CSV table of C-alpha atoms in Angstrom, one decimal:
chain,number,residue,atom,x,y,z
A,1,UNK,CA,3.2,-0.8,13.9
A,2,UNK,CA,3.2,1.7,11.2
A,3,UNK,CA,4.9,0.8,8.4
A,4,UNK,CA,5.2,3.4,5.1
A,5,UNK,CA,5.3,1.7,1.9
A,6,UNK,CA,7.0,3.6,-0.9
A,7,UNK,CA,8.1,2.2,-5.2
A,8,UNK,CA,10.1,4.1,-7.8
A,9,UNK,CA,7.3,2.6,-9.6
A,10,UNK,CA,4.9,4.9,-8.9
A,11,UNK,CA,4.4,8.5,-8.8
A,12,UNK,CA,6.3,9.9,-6.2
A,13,UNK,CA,4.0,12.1,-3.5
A,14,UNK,CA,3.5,15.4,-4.7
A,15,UNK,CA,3.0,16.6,-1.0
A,16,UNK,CA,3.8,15.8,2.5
A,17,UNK,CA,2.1,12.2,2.4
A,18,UNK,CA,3.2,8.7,1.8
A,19,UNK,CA,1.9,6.9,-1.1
A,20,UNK,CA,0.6,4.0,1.1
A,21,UNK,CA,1.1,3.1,4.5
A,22,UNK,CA,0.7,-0.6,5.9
A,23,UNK,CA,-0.8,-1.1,9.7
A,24,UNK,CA,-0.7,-5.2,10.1
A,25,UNK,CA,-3.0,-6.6,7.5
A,26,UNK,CA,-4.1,-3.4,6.3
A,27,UNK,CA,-3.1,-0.8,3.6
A,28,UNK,CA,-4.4,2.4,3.4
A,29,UNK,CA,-2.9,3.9,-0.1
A,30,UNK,CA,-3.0,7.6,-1.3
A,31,UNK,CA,-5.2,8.7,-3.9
A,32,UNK,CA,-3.3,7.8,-7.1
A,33,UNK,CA,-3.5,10.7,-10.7
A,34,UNK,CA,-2.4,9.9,-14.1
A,35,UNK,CA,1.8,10.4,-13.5
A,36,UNK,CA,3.9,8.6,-15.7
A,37,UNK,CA,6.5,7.2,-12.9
A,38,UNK,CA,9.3,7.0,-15.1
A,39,UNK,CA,8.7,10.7,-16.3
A,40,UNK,CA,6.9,12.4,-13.7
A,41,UNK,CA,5.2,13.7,-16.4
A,42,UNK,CA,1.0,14.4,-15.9
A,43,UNK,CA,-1.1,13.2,-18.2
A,44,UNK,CA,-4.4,15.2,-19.0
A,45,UNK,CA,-5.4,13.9,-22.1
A,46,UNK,CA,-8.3,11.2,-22.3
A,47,UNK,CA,-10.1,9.7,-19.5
A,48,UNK,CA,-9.5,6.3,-20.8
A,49,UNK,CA,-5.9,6.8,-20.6
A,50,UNK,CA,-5.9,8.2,-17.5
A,51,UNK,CA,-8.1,5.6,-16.0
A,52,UNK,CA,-5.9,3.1,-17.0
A,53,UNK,CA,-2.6,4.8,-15.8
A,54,UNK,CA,-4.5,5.6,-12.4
A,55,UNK,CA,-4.6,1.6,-12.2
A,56,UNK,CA,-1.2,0.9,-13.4
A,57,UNK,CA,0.3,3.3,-10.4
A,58,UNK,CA,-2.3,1.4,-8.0
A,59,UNK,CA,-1.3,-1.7,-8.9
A,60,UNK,CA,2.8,-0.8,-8.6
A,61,UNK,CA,1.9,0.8,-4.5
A,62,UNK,CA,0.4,-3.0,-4.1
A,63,UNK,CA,2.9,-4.7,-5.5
A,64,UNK,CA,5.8,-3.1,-3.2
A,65,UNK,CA,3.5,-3.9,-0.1
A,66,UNK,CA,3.3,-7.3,-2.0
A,67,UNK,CA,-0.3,-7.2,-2.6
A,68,UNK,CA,-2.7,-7.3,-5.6
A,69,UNK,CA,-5.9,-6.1,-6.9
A,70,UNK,CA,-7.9,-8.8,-5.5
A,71,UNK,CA,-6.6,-7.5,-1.8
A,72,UNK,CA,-8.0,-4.4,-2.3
A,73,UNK,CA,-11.5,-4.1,-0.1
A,74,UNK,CA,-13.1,-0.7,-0.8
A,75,UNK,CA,-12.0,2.0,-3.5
A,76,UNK,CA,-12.7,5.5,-4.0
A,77,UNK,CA,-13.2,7.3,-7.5
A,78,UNK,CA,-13.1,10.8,-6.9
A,79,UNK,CA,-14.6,12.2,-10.8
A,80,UNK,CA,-14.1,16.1,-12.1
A,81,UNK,CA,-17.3,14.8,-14.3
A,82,UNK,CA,-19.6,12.6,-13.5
A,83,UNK,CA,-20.2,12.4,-17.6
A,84,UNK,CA,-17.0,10.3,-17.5
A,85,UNK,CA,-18.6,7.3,-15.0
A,86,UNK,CA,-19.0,4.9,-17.7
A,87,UNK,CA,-15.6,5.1,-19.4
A,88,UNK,CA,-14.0,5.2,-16.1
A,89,UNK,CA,-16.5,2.1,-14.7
A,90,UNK,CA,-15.5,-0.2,-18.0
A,91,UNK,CA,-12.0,0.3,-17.9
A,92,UNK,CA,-12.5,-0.2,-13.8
A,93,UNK,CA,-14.2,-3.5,-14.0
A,94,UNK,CA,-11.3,-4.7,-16.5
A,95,UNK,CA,-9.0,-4.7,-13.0
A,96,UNK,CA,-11.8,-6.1,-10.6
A,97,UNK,CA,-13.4,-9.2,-12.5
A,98,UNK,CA,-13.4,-11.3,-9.2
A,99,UNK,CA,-15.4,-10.5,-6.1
A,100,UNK,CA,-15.0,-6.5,-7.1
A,101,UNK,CA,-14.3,-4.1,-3.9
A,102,UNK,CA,-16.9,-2.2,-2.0
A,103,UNK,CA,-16.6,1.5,-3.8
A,104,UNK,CA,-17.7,4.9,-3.8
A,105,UNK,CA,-17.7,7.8,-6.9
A,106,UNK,CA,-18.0,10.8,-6.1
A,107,UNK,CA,-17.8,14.1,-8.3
A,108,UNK,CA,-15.3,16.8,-7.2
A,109,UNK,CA,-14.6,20.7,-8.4
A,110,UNK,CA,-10.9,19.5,-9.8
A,111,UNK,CA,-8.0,17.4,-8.8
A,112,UNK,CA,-4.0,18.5,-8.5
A,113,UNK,CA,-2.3,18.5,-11.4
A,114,UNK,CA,-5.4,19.0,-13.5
A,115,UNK,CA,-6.5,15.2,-13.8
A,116,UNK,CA,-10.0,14.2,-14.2
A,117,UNK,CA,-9.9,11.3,-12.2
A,118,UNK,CA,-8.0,10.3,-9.0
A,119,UNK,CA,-8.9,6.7,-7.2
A,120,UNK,CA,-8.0,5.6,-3.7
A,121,UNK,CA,-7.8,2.3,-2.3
A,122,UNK,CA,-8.0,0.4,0.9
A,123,UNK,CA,-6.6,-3.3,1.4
A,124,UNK,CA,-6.0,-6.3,3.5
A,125,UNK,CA,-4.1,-9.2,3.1
């Protein structure tokens, strides 16, 4: 059964998808941008920043499907410059520091709002 997971603390969908949605032991969760939750507000600024506000929103889609980091199984870092892998690969091992997920980067033309960093995660409980 299909179940759609959805938190005021995250960025609400900017389009015509869930932010994560839960088949048995599984969650499949929408990419994730730098959006302040509380604002709805974009943040373009540094890649750090975003990085870390990518995670935060992550972390709040787990939480209201009552998971954690350490569920997640494979990620997906979607990059407008492959120039900022290292930034965004330190401030990305800060969340993983246990048995890290399977993951792929890959560089892209841009991303909505004008971010330079999306990521997308897959977990199971």
């Amino acid at each position: 059964m299909k179940k759609v997971i959805h938190t005021d603390n995250a960025p609400k969908a900017v389009g015509p998808y869930s932010q994560a949605i839960q088949i048995g032991d599984m969650l499949f969760c929408s990419g994730q941008i730098s959006i302040d939750p509380k604002t709805n507000e974009v943040f373009t600024g540094d890649i750090k920043t975003q990085t870390e506000m990518v995670l935060k929103n992550i972390e709040a889609v787990l939480a209201a499907a009552n998971m954690k980091y350490s569920n997640i199984v494979k990620t997906t870092i979607f990059l407008t410059s492959m120039s900022d892998f290292a930034t965004v690969n330190e401030i990305y091992a800060k969340a993983f520091t246990d048995a890290p997920p399977a993951r792929s980067t890959v560089a892209v033309a841009g991303l909505p709002k004008g971010v330079n960093v999306e990521i997308e995660v897959i977990a199971h409980r």
